[in-house]
mmCIF file of C-alpha atoms and ligand atoms in Angstrom:
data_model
loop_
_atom_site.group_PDB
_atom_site.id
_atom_site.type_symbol
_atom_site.label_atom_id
_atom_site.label_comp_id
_atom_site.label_asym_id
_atom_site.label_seq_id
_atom_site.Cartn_x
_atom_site.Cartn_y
_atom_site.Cartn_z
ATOM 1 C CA UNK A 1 -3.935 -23.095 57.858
ATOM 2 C CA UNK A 2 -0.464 -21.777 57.339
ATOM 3 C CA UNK A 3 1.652 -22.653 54.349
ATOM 4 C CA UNK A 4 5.166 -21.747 53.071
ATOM 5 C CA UNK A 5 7.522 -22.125 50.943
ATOM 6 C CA UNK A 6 11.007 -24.409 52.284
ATOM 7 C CA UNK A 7 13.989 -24.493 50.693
ATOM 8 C CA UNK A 8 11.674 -24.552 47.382
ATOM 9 C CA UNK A 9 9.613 -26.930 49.071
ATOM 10 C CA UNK A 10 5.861 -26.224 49.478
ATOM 11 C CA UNK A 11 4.905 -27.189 53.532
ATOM 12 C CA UNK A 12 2.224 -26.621 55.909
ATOM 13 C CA UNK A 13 3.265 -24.256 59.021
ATOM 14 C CA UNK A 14 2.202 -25.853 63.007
ATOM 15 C CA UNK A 15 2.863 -24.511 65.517
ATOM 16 C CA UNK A 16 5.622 -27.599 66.496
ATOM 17 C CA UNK A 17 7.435 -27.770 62.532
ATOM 18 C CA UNK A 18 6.559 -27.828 59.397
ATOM 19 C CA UNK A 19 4.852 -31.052 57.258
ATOM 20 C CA UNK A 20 6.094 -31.568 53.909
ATOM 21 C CA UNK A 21 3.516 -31.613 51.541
ATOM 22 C CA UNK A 22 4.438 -33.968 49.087
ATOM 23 C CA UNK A 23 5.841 -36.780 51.081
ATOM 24 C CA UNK A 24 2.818 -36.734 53.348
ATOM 25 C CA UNK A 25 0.577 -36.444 50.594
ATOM 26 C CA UNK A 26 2.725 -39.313 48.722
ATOM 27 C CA UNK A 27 3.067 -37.518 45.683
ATOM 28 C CA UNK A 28 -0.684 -36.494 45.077
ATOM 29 C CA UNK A 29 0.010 -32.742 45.627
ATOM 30 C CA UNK A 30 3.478 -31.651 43.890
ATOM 31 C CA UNK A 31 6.891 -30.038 45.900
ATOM 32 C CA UNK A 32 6.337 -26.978 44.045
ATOM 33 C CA UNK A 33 5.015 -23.835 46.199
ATOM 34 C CA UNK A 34 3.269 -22.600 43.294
ATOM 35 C CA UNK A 35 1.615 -25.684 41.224
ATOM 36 C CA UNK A 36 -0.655 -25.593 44.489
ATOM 37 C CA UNK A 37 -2.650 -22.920 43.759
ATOM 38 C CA UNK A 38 -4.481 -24.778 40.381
ATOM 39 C CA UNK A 39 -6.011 -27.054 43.315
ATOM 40 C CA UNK A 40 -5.954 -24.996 45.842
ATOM 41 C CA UNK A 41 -9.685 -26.539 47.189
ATOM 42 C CA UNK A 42 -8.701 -30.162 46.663
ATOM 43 C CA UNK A 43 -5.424 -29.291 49.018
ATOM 44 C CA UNK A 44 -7.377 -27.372 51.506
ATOM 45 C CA UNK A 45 -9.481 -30.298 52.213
ATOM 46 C CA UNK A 46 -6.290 -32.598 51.881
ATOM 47 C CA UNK A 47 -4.332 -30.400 55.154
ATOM 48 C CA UNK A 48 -7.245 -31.006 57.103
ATOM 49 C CA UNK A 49 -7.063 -35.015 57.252
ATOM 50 C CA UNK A 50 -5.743 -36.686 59.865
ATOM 51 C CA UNK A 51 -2.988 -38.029 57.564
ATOM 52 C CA UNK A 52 -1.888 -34.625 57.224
ATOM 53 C CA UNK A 53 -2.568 -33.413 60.515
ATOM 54 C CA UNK A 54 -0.636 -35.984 62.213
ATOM 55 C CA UNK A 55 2.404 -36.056 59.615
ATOM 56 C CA UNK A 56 5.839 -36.290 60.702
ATOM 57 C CA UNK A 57 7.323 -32.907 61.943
ATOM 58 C CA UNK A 58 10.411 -31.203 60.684
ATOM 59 C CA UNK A 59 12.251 -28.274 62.067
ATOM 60 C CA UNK A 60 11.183 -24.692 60.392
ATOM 61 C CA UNK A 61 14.412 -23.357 59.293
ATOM 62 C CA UNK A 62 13.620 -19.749 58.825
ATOM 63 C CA UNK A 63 16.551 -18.893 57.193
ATOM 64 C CA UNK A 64 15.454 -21.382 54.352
ATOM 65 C CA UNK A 65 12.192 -19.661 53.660
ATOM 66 C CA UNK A 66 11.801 -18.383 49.993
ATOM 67 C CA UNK A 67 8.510 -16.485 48.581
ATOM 68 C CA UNK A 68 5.814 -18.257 49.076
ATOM 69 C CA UNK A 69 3.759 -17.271 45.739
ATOM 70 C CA UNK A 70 7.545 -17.590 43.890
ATOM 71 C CA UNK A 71 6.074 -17.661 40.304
ATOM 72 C CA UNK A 72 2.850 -16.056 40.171
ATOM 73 C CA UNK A 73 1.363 -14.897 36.851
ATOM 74 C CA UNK A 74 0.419 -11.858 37.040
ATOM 75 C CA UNK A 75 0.987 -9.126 39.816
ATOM 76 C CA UNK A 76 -2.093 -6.273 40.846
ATOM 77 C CA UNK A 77 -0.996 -3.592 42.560
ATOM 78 C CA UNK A 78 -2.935 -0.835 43.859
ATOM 79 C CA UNK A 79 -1.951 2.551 44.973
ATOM 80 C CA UNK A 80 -3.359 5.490 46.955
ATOM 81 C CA UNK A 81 -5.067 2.875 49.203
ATOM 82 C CA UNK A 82 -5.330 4.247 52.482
ATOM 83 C CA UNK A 83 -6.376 7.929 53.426
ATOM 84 C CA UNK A 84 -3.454 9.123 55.427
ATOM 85 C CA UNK A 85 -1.271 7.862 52.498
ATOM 86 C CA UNK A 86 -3.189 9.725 50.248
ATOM 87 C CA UNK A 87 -3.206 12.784 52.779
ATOM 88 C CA UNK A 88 0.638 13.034 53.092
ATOM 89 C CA UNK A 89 1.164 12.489 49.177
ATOM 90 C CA UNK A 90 -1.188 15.370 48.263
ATOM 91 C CA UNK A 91 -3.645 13.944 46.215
ATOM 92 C CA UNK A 92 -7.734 13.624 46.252
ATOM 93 C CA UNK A 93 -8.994 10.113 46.891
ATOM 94 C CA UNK A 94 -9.522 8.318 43.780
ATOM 95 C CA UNK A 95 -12.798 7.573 42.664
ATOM 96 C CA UNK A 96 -11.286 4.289 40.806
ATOM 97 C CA UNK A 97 -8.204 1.998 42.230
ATOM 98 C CA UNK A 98 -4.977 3.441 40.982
ATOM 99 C CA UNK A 99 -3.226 0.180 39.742
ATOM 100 C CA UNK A 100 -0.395 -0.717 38.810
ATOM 101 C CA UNK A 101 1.747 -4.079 38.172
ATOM 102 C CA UNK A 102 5.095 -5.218 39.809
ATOM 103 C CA UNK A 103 7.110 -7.646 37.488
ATOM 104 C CA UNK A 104 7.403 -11.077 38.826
ATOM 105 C CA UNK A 105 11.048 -10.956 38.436
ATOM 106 C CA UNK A 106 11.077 -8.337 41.826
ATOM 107 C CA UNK A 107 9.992 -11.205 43.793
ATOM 108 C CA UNK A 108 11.982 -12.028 47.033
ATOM 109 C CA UNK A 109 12.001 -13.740 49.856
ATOM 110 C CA UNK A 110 10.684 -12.856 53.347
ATOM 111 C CA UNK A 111 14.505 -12.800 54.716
ATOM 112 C CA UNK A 112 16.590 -12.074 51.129
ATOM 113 C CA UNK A 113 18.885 -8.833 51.221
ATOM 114 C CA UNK A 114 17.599 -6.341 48.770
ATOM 115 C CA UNK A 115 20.441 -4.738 46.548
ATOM 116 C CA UNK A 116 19.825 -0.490 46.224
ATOM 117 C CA UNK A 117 19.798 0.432 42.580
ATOM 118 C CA UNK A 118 19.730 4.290 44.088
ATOM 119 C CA UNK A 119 20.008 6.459 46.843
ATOM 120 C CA UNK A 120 15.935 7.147 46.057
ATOM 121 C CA UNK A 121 14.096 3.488 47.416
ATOM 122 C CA UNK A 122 11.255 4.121 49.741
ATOM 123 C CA UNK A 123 9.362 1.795 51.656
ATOM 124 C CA UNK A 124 5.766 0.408 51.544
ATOM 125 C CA UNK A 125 4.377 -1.907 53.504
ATOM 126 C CA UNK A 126 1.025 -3.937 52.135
ATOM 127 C CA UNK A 127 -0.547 -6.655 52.835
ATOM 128 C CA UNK A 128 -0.830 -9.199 50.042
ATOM 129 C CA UNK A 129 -3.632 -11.544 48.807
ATOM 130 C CA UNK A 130 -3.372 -14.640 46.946
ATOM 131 C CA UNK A 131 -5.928 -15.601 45.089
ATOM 132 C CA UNK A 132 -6.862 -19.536 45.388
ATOM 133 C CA UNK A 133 -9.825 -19.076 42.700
ATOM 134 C CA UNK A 134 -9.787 -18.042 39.188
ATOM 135 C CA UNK A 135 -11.828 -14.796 39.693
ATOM 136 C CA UNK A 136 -13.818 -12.954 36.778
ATOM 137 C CA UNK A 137 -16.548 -10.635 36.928
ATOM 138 C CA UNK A 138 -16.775 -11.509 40.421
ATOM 139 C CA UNK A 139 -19.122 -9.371 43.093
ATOM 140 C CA UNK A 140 -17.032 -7.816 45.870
ATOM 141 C CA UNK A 141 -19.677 -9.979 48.063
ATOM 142 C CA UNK A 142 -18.277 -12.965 46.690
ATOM 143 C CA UNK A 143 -14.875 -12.198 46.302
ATOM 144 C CA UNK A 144 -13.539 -13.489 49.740
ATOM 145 C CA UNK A 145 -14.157 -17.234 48.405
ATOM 146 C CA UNK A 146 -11.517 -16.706 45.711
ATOM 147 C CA UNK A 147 -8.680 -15.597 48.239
ATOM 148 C CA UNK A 148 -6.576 -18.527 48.713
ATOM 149 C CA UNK A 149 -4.468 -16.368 51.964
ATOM 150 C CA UNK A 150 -3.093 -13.345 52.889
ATOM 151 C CA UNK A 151 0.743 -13.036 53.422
ATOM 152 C CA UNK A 152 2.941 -9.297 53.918
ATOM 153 C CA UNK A 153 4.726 -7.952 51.174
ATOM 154 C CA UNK A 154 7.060 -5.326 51.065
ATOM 155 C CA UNK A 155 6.081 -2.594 47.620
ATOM 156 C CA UNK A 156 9.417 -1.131 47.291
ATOM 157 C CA UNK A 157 9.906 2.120 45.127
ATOM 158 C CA UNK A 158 12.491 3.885 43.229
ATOM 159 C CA UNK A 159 11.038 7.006 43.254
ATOM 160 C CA UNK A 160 13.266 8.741 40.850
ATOM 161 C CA UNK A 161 12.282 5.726 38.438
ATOM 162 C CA UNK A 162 8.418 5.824 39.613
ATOM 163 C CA UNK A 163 7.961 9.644 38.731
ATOM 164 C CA UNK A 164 9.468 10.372 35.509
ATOM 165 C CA UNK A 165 8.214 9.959 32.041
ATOM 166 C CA UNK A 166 5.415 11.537 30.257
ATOM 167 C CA UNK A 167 3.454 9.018 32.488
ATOM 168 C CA UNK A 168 4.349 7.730 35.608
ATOM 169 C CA UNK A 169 6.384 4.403 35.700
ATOM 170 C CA UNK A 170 5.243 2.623 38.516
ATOM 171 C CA UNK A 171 5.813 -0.448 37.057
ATOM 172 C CA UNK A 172 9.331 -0.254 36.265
ATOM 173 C CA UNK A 173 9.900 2.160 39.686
ATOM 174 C CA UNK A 174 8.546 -0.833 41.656
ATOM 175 C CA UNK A 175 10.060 -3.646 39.746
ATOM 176 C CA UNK A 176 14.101 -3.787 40.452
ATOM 177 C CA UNK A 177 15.140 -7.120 41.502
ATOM 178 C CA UNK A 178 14.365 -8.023 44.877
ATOM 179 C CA UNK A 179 11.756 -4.619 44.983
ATOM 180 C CA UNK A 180 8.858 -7.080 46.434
ATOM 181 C CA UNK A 181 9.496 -9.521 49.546
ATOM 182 C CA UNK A 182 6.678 -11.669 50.386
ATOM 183 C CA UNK A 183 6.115 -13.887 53.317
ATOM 184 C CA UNK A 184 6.732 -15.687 55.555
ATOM 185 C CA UNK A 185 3.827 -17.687 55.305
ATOM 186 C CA UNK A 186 0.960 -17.991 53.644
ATOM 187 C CA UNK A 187 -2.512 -17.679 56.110
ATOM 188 C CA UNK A 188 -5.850 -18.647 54.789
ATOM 189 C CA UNK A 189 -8.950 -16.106 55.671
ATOM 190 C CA UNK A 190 -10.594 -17.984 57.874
ATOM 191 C CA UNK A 191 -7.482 -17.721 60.625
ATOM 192 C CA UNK A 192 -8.165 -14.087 61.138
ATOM 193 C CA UNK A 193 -10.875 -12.985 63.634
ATOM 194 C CA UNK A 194 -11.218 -9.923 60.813
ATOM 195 C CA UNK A 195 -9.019 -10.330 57.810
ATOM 196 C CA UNK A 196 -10.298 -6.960 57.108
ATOM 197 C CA UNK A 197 -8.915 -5.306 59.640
ATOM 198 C CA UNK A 198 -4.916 -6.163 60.772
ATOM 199 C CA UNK A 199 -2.080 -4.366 62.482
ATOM 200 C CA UNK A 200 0.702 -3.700 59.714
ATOM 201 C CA UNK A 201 3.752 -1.572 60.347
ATOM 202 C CA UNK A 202 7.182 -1.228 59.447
ATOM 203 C CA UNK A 203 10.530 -0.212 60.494
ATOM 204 C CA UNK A 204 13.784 0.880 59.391
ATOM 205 C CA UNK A 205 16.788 0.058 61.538
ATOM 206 C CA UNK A 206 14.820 -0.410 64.411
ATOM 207 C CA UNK A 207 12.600 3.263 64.045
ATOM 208 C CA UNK A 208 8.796 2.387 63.504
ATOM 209 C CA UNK A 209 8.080 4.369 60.220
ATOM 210 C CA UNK A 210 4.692 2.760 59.519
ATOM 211 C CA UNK A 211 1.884 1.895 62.091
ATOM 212 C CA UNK A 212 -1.851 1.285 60.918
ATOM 213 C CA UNK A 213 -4.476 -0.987 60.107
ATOM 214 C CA UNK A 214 -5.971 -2.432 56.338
ATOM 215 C CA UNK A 215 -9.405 -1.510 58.160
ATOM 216 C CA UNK A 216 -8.365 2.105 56.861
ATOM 217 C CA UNK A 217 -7.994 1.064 53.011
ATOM 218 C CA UNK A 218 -10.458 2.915 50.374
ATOM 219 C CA UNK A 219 -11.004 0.202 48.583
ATOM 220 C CA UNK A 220 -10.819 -3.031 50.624
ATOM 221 C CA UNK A 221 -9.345 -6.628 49.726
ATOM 222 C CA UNK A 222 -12.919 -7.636 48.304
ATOM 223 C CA UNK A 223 -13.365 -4.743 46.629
ATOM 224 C CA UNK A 224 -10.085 -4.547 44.935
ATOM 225 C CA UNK A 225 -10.768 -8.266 43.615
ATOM 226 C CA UNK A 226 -13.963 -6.845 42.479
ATOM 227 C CA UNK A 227 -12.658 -3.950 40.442
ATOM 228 C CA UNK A 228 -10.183 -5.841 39.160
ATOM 229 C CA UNK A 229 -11.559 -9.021 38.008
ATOM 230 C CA UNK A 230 -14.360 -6.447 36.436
ATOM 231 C CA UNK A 231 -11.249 -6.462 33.455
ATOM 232 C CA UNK A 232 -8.939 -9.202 33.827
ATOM 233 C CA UNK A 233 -9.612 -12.979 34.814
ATOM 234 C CA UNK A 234 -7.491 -13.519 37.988
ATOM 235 C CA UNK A 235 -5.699 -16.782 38.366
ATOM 236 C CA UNK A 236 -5.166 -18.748 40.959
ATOM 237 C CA UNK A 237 -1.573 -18.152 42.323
ATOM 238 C CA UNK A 238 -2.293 -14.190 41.326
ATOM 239 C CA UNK A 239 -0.809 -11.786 43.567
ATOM 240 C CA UNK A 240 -2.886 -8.304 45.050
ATOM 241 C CA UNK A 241 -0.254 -6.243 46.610
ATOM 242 C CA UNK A 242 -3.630 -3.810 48.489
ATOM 243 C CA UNK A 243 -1.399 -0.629 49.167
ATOM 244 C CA UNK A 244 0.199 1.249 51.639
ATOM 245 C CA UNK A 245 -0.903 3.686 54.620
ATOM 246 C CA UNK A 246 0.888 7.058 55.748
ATOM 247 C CA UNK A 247 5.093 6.835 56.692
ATOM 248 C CA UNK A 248 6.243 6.523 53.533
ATOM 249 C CA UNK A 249 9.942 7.857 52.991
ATOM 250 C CA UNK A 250 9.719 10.070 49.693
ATOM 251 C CA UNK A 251 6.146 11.862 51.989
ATOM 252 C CA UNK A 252 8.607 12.699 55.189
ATOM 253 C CA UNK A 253 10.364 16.280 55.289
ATOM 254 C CA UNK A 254 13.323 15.602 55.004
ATOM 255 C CA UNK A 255 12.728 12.957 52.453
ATOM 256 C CA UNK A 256 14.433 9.761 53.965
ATOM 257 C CA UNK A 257 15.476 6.569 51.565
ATOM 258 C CA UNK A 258 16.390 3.639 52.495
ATOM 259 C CA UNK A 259 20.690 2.598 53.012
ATOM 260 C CA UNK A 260 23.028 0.154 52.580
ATOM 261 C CA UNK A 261 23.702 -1.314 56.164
ATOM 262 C CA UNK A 262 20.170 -0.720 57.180
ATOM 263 C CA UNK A 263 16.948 -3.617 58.244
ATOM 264 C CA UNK A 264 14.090 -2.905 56.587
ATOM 265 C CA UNK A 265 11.666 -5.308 59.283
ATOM 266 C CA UNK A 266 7.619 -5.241 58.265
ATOM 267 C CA UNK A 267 4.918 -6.742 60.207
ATOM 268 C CA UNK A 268 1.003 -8.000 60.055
ATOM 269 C CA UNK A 269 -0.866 -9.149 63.416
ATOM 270 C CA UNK A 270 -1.550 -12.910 62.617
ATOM 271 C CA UNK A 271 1.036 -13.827 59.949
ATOM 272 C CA UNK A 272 4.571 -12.558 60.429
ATOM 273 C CA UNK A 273 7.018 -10.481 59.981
ATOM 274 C CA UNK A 274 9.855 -10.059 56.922
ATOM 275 C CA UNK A 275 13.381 -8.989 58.031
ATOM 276 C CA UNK A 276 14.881 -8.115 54.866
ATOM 277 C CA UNK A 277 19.011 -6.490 54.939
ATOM 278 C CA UNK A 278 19.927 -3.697 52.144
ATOM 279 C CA UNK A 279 22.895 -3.229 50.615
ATOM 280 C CA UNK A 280 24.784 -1.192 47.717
ATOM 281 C CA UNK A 281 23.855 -2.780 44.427
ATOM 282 C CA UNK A 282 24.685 -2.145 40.705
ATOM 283 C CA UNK A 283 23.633 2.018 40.419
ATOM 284 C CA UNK A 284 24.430 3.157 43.737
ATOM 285 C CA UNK A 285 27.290 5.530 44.347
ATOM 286 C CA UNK A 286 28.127 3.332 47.436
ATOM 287 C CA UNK A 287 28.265 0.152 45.390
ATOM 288 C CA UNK A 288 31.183 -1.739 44.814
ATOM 289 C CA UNK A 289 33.352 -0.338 41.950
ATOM 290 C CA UNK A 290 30.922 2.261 41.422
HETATM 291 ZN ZN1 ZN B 1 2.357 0.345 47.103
#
């Protein structure tokens, strides 16, 4: 099942249009993309009805697609993920997830231009789970069943911002506004052949900068959810961005950032693809006014 969010209207995604969910469902399951996620069981069952299977078909306007997680409550992020990453950032494989948070404020869109605070924002792609469960204490062995989808997200860094303090700030360097696309659907597990093992990539202006799979993460999805829930409840409409392989900008030599002008366009095999435009915003010397 594929879901996504419409013009702030929560939908489910065939292959011929899109089904609104709450005229189908005549008002049982609310508009909103995120209230979902509290029944996220009672709504899979729902979509797989003949009275939603056989709904009435509108056009997907991709243009109208917003975030589909728009208001989630909290935001995992983990870093360091993924071996070559680690490689080509010159650090030993952690023993323990590095994580980190992303404020929900950075959310975007799958096709929303992203305004530059700097001449310093790198790319990540990641591949981002949803959880559909409250999850605490959970064993990595049962962690799928608390994963309401997976959808691609976008980690983007100010690296200036990331690195500097007495401590890191990955929070705040990953946290601008518009600094985490998501999209542009929503897939649940059981649509991938292996949802432990998909093609993501990304490119900048057309130049593939990242190519591998999540089969090469340190700590997969499951485990993550394990490590994580181990401290804090997770809640259902959670997001886990799961970290980023090798290509990263700040890593090349020369360093490369992204530009004003330029496509940032990041894929997974079996969900999608954001297409997200950058331009000049409030800090950067190419701004307007600036
Ligand atoms: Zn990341």
């Amino acid at each position: 099942m594929r879901t996504a969010n419409l013009g702030n209207r929560l939908v489910l995604v065939h292959e011929d249009g899109v089904v609104d969910v709450e005229r189908a469902s005549d008002g049982r399951f609310s508009s909103d993309p995120q209230a979902v996620f509290d029944r996220w069981a009672e709504f899979t069952a729902w979509a797989r009805t003949p009275a939603a299977r056989e709904a009435e078909r509108s056009p997907l306007e991709e243009h109208r697609l917003g975030a589909p997680v728009p208001r989630p409550r909290q935001v995992f992020a983990v870093g360091l993920n993924y071996a070559d990453h680690i490689a080509e950032s010159g650090l030993d494989t952690p023993a323990e997830p590095a994580v980190f948070t992303k404020y929900p404020t950075s959310l975007a869109g799958p096709y929303d231009t992203v305004e530059l605070p700097s001449t310093m924002v790198d790319w990540e792609v990641e591949l981002v789970a949803v959880i559909g469960a409250r999850a605490h204490r959970v064993a990595a062995e049962d962690a799928w069943r608390h994963v309401a989808g997976l959808t691609v997200g976008q980690d983007l860094s100010e690296r200036r911002v990331q690195l500097q303090g007495p401590a890191p700030q990955f929070a705040l360097g990953k946290s601008f506004p518009g600094f985490s696309p998501t999209g542009p659907v929503l897939v649940t597990p059981d649509e991938f052949a292996d949802p432990d093992d998909l093609v993501l990539g990304c490119a900048v202006d057309g130049e593939t900068v990242q190519d591998s799979r999540t089969g090469r993460m340190v700590f997969p999805v499951a485990e993550q959810i394990a490590r994580l829930s181990a401290v804090c409840p997770l809640l259902p409409g959670d997001l886990v961005f799961t970290g980023t392989p090798a290509g990263v900008g700040g890593a090349r030599d020369p360093r490369r950032f992204l530009a004003p002008g330029e496509e940032l366009h990041s894929w997974i095999d079996s969900i999608g693809a954001l297409r997200n435009q950058l331009a000049a915003g409030p800090g950067h010397p190419d701004a307007p006014g600036a």
